[in-house]
mmCIF file of N, CA and C in Angstrom:
data_model
loop_
_atom_site.group_PDB
_atom_site.id
_atom_site.type_symbol
_atom_site.label_atom_id
_atom_site.label_comp_id
_atom_site.label_asym_id
_atom_site.label_seq_id
_atom_site.Cartn_x
_atom_site.Cartn_y
_atom_site.Cartn_z
ATOM 1 N N ALA A 160 -43.470 -21.031 -167.552
ATOM 2 C CA ALA A 160 -42.942 -20.026 -166.496
ATOM 3 C C ALA A 160 -43.034 -18.582 -167.375
ATOM 4 N N TRP A 161 -42.532 -17.830 -166.572
ATOM 5 C CA TRP A 161 -42.503 -16.255 -167.107
ATOM 6 C C TRP A 161 -41.956 -16.251 -168.414
ATOM 7 N N ALA A 162 -42.510 -15.847 -169.666
ATOM 8 C CA ALA A 162 -42.079 -15.961 -170.793
ATOM 9 C C ALA A 162 -40.715 -15.339 -171.177
ATOM 10 N N PRO A 163 -40.423 -14.171 -170.463
ATOM 11 C CA PRO A 163 -39.054 -13.665 -170.567
ATOM 12 C C PRO A 163 -38.058 -14.551 -170.046
ATOM 13 N N TYR A 164 -38.034 -15.384 -169.219
ATOM 14 C CA TYR A 164 -37.190 -16.336 -168.915
ATOM 15 C C TYR A 164 -36.596 -17.216 -170.161
ATOM 16 N N ASP A 165 -37.390 -17.309 -171.287
ATOM 17 C CA ASP A 165 -37.039 -17.944 -172.417
ATOM 18 C C ASP A 165 -35.926 -17.107 -173.048
ATOM 19 N N THR A 166 -35.840 -15.984 -172.944
ATOM 20 C CA THR A 166 -34.738 -15.326 -173.597
ATOM 21 C C THR A 166 -33.520 -15.352 -172.722
ATOM 22 N N TYR A 167 -33.373 -15.897 -171.614
ATOM 23 C CA TYR A 167 -32.205 -15.686 -170.862
ATOM 24 C C TYR A 167 -31.467 -17.025 -171.399
ATOM 25 N N THR A 168 -30.601 -16.716 -172.384
ATOM 26 C CA THR A 168 -29.860 -17.992 -173.245
ATOM 27 C C THR A 168 -28.756 -18.444 -172.339
ATOM 28 N N ASP A 169 -27.920 -17.497 -171.568
ATOM 29 C CA ASP A 169 -26.975 -17.711 -170.798
ATOM 30 C C ASP A 169 -27.138 -18.022 -169.251
ATOM 31 N N ALA A 170 -28.341 -18.264 -168.893
ATOM 32 C CA ALA A 170 -28.649 -18.609 -167.622
ATOM 33 C C ALA A 170 -28.109 -19.943 -167.184
ATOM 34 N N THR A 171 -27.453 -19.859 -166.031
ATOM 35 C CA THR A 171 -26.877 -21.203 -165.642
ATOM 36 C C THR A 171 -27.539 -21.831 -164.350
ATOM 37 N N HIS A 172 -28.798 -21.506 -163.994
ATOM 38 C CA HIS A 172 -29.471 -22.080 -162.787
ATOM 39 C C HIS A 172 -30.864 -22.311 -163.461
ATOM 40 N N GLN A 173 -31.597 -23.317 -162.654
ATOM 41 C CA GLN A 173 -33.033 -23.741 -162.776
ATOM 42 C C GLN A 173 -34.033 -22.654 -162.289
ATOM 43 N N LEU A 174 -35.233 -22.663 -162.795
ATOM 44 C CA LEU A 174 -36.331 -22.033 -162.362
ATOM 45 C C LEU A 174 -36.546 -22.356 -160.825
ATOM 46 N N CYS A 175 -37.099 -21.525 -160.036
ATOM 47 C CA CYS A 175 -37.566 -21.744 -158.846
ATOM 48 C C CYS A 175 -38.654 -23.016 -158.785
ATOM 49 N N VAL A 176 -38.558 -23.983 -157.863
ATOM 50 C CA VAL A 176 -39.410 -24.955 -157.908
ATOM 51 C C VAL A 176 -40.940 -24.414 -157.667
ATOM 52 N N ALA A 177 -40.884 -23.336 -156.755
ATOM 53 C CA ALA A 177 -42.389 -22.763 -156.615
ATOM 54 C C ALA A 177 -42.935 -22.311 -157.661
ATOM 55 N N HIS A 178 -42.178 -21.698 -158.559
ATOM 56 C CA HIS A 178 -42.692 -21.195 -159.973
ATOM 57 C C HIS A 178 -43.211 -22.508 -160.614
ATOM 58 N N VAL A 179 -42.677 -23.492 -160.763
ATOM 59 C CA VAL A 179 -42.775 -24.600 -161.510
ATOM 60 C C VAL A 179 -44.012 -25.147 -160.860
ATOM 61 N N LEU A 180 -44.270 -25.285 -159.850
ATOM 62 C CA LEU A 180 -45.548 -25.956 -159.078
ATOM 63 C C LEU A 180 -46.456 -25.021 -159.294
ATOM 64 N N ARG A 181 -46.189 -23.600 -159.483
ATOM 65 C CA ARG A 181 -47.405 -22.747 -159.736
ATOM 66 C C ARG A 181 -47.864 -22.997 -161.264
ATOM 67 N N GLU A 182 -46.809 -23.211 -162.014
ATOM 68 C CA GLU A 182 -47.474 -23.364 -163.512
ATOM 69 C C GLU A 182 -48.201 -24.828 -163.362
ATOM 70 N N LEU A 183 -47.677 -25.760 -162.942
ATOM 71 C CA LEU A 183 -48.450 -27.010 -163.074
ATOM 72 C C LEU A 183 -49.824 -27.072 -162.372
ATOM 73 N N GLN A 184 -49.988 -25.986 -161.410
ATOM 74 C CA GLN A 184 -51.051 -25.874 -160.747
ATOM 75 C C GLN A 184 -52.077 -25.329 -161.757
ATOM 76 N N GLY A 185 -51.828 -24.269 -162.337
ATOM 77 C CA GLY A 185 -52.360 -23.562 -163.537
ATOM 78 C C GLY A 185 -52.630 -24.511 -164.554
ATOM 79 N N ILE A 186 -52.027 -25.446 -164.993
ATOM 80 C CA ILE A 186 -52.436 -26.305 -165.985
ATOM 81 C C ILE A 186 -53.560 -27.373 -165.477
ATOM 82 N N THR A 187 -53.394 -27.799 -164.145
ATOM 83 C CA THR A 187 -54.286 -28.723 -163.597
ATOM 84 C C THR A 187 -55.757 -27.875 -163.478
ATOM 85 N N ASP A 188 -55.603 -26.660 -163.046
ATOM 86 C CA ASP A 188 -56.871 -25.882 -162.808
ATOM 87 C C ASP A 188 -57.804 -25.508 -164.075
ATOM 88 N N THR A 189 -57.115 -25.561 -165.188
ATOM 89 C CA THR A 189 -57.560 -25.340 -166.572
ATOM 90 C C THR A 189 -57.791 -26.623 -167.283
ATOM 91 N N ALA A 190 -57.613 -27.746 -166.757
ATOM 92 C CA ALA A 190 -57.874 -29.153 -167.346
ATOM 93 C C ALA A 190 -59.364 -29.014 -167.390
ATOM 94 N N PRO A 191 -59.891 -29.892 -168.435
ATOM 95 C CA PRO A 191 -61.373 -30.250 -168.047
ATOM 96 C C PRO A 191 -61.683 -30.962 -166.895
ATOM 97 N N ALA A 192 -62.767 -30.593 -166.440
ATOM 98 C CA ALA A 192 -63.298 -31.213 -165.122
ATOM 99 C C ALA A 192 -63.473 -32.805 -165.343
ATOM 100 N N GLY A 193 -62.910 -33.706 -164.248
ATOM 101 C CA GLY A 193 -62.946 -34.856 -164.385
ATOM 102 C C GLY A 193 -61.973 -35.574 -165.114
ATOM 103 N N SER A 194 -61.201 -34.891 -165.936
ATOM 104 C CA SER A 194 -60.183 -35.679 -166.818
ATOM 105 C C SER A 194 -58.802 -35.599 -166.043
ATOM 106 N N TRP A 195 -58.014 -36.652 -166.307
ATOM 107 C CA TRP A 195 -56.864 -36.943 -166.066
ATOM 108 C C TRP A 195 -55.830 -35.936 -166.355
ATOM 109 N N CYS A 196 -55.077 -35.218 -165.403
ATOM 110 C CA CYS A 196 -54.079 -34.263 -166.019
ATOM 111 C C CYS A 196 -52.673 -34.681 -165.446
ATOM 112 N N TRP A 197 -51.951 -34.562 -166.489
ATOM 113 C CA TRP A 197 -50.454 -35.242 -166.318
ATOM 114 C C TRP A 197 -49.797 -34.092 -165.403
ATOM 115 N N ALA A 198 -50.247 -32.934 -165.358
ATOM 116 C CA ALA A 198 -49.420 -32.065 -164.368
ATOM 117 C C ALA A 198 -49.638 -32.193 -162.956
ATOM 118 N N THR A 199 -50.704 -32.944 -162.410
ATOM 119 C CA THR A 199 -50.730 -33.313 -161.062
ATOM 120 C C THR A 199 -50.016 -34.235 -160.713
ATOM 121 N N GLN A 200 -49.887 -35.238 -161.684
ATOM 122 C CA GLN A 200 -48.617 -36.284 -161.279
ATOM 123 C C GLN A 200 -47.409 -35.692 -161.281
ATOM 124 N N ALA A 201 -46.871 -34.689 -162.200
ATOM 125 C CA ALA A 201 -45.569 -34.008 -162.160
ATOM 126 C C ALA A 201 -45.472 -33.361 -160.972
ATOM 127 N N ALA A 202 -46.474 -32.397 -160.253
ATOM 128 C CA ALA A 202 -46.413 -31.594 -159.340
ATOM 129 C C ALA A 202 -46.324 -32.622 -158.057
ATOM 130 N N ASP A 203 -47.134 -33.822 -157.893
ATOM 131 C CA ASP A 203 -46.826 -34.761 -156.732
ATOM 132 C C ASP A 203 -45.635 -35.424 -156.708
ATOM 133 N N ALA A 204 -44.920 -35.529 -157.951
ATOM 134 C CA ALA A 204 -43.521 -36.294 -157.999
ATOM 135 C C ALA A 204 -42.392 -35.113 -157.296
ATOM 136 N N ILE A 205 -42.618 -33.879 -157.882
ATOM 137 C CA ILE A 205 -41.586 -32.778 -157.424
ATOM 138 C C ILE A 205 -41.860 -32.734 -155.840
ATOM 139 N N VAL A 206 -43.103 -32.549 -155.311
ATOM 140 C CA VAL A 206 -43.255 -32.576 -153.591
ATOM 141 C C VAL A 206 -42.710 -33.818 -153.124
ATOM 142 N N ALA A 207 -43.027 -34.837 -153.625
ATOM 143 C CA ALA A 207 -42.237 -36.203 -153.027
ATOM 144 C C ALA A 207 -40.769 -36.025 -152.988
ATOM 145 N N LEU A 208 -40.266 -35.684 -154.257
ATOM 146 C CA LEU A 208 -38.723 -35.454 -154.390
ATOM 147 C C LEU A 208 -38.091 -34.607 -153.410
ATOM 148 N N HIS A 209 -38.945 -33.446 -153.104
ATOM 149 C CA HIS A 209 -38.593 -32.258 -152.053
ATOM 150 C C HIS A 209 -38.470 -32.872 -150.803
ATOM 151 N N ARG A 210 -39.514 -33.582 -150.342
ATOM 152 C CA ARG A 210 -39.621 -34.212 -149.041
ATOM 153 C C ARG A 210 -38.332 -35.185 -148.578
ATOM 154 N N LEU A 211 -37.958 -35.949 -149.770
ATOM 155 C CA LEU A 211 -36.904 -36.836 -149.667
ATOM 156 C C LEU A 211 -35.692 -36.129 -149.280
ATOM 157 N N THR A 212 -35.297 -34.924 -150.154
ATOM 158 C CA THR A 212 -34.334 -34.296 -149.977
ATOM 159 C C THR A 212 -34.192 -33.707 -148.799
ATOM 160 N N VAL A 213 -35.242 -32.989 -148.207
ATOM 161 C CA VAL A 213 -35.351 -32.436 -146.809
ATOM 162 C C VAL A 213 -35.070 -33.708 -145.667
ATOM 163 N N ASP A 214 -35.752 -34.484 -145.767
ATOM 164 C CA ASP A 214 -35.421 -35.495 -144.685
ATOM 165 C C ASP A 214 -34.021 -36.143 -144.972
ATOM 166 N N ALA A 215 -33.382 -36.268 -145.900
ATOM 167 C CA ALA A 215 -32.044 -36.584 -146.167
ATOM 168 C C ALA A 215 -31.267 -35.558 -145.377
ATOM 169 N N ALA A 216 -31.412 -34.380 -145.677
ATOM 170 C CA ALA A 216 -30.569 -33.312 -145.147
ATOM 171 C C ALA A 216 -30.682 -33.119 -143.639
ATOM 172 N N THR A 217 -32.128 -33.412 -143.322
ATOM 173 C CA THR A 217 -32.183 -33.286 -141.935
ATOM 174 C C THR A 217 -31.753 -34.367 -141.090
ATOM 175 N N THR A 218 -31.650 -35.586 -141.489
ATOM 176 C CA THR A 218 -31.326 -36.767 -140.846
ATOM 177 C C THR A 218 -29.927 -37.046 -141.219
ATOM 178 N N GLY A 219 -29.362 -36.713 -142.243
ATOM 179 C CA GLY A 219 -28.105 -36.946 -142.546
ATOM 180 C C GLY A 219 -27.837 -38.501 -143.310
ATOM 181 N N ILE A 220 -29.058 -39.007 -143.539
ATOM 182 C CA ILE A 220 -29.185 -40.412 -144.132
ATOM 183 C C ILE A 220 -29.207 -40.073 -145.652
ATOM 184 N N ALA A 221 -28.317 -40.731 -146.461
ATOM 185 C CA ALA A 221 -28.335 -40.682 -148.040
ATOM 186 C C ALA A 221 -29.560 -41.073 -148.265
ATOM 187 N N ILE A 222 -30.093 -40.661 -149.440
ATOM 188 C CA ILE A 222 -31.544 -41.161 -150.351
ATOM 189 C C ILE A 222 -31.146 -42.463 -150.920
ATOM 190 N N ASP A 223 -31.605 -43.380 -150.743
ATOM 191 C CA ASP A 223 -31.391 -44.566 -151.647
ATOM 192 C C ASP A 223 -32.399 -44.831 -152.843
ATOM 193 N N PRO A 224 -32.097 -44.690 -154.036
ATOM 194 C CA PRO A 224 -33.293 -44.657 -155.157
ATOM 195 C C PRO A 224 -33.967 -45.969 -155.251
ATOM 196 N N LYS A 225 -33.394 -47.113 -154.593
ATOM 197 C CA LYS A 225 -33.909 -48.444 -154.593
ATOM 198 C C LYS A 225 -34.790 -48.622 -153.621
ATOM 199 N N ASP A 226 -34.995 -47.857 -152.625
ATOM 200 C CA ASP A 226 -35.797 -47.950 -151.486
ATOM 201 C C ASP A 226 -36.775 -47.166 -151.305
ATOM 202 N N PRO A 227 -38.195 -47.581 -151.776
ATOM 203 C CA PRO A 227 -39.228 -46.562 -151.911
ATOM 204 C C PRO A 227 -39.582 -46.234 -150.667
#
């Protein structure tokens, strides 16, 4: 994330997910061609979790962590 965020020692909130995804995309973009990159897997997981929360909020059905 933006380096000055590291100086905010009293922050009580998280980084914006869009910023996290942008950072992960930057890592993926600079990984050697054809190599596995953990950042891609992390970004995919964040997007999947976001979809679950949006679906739960939209339908009113709670997320069941035991149900894939």
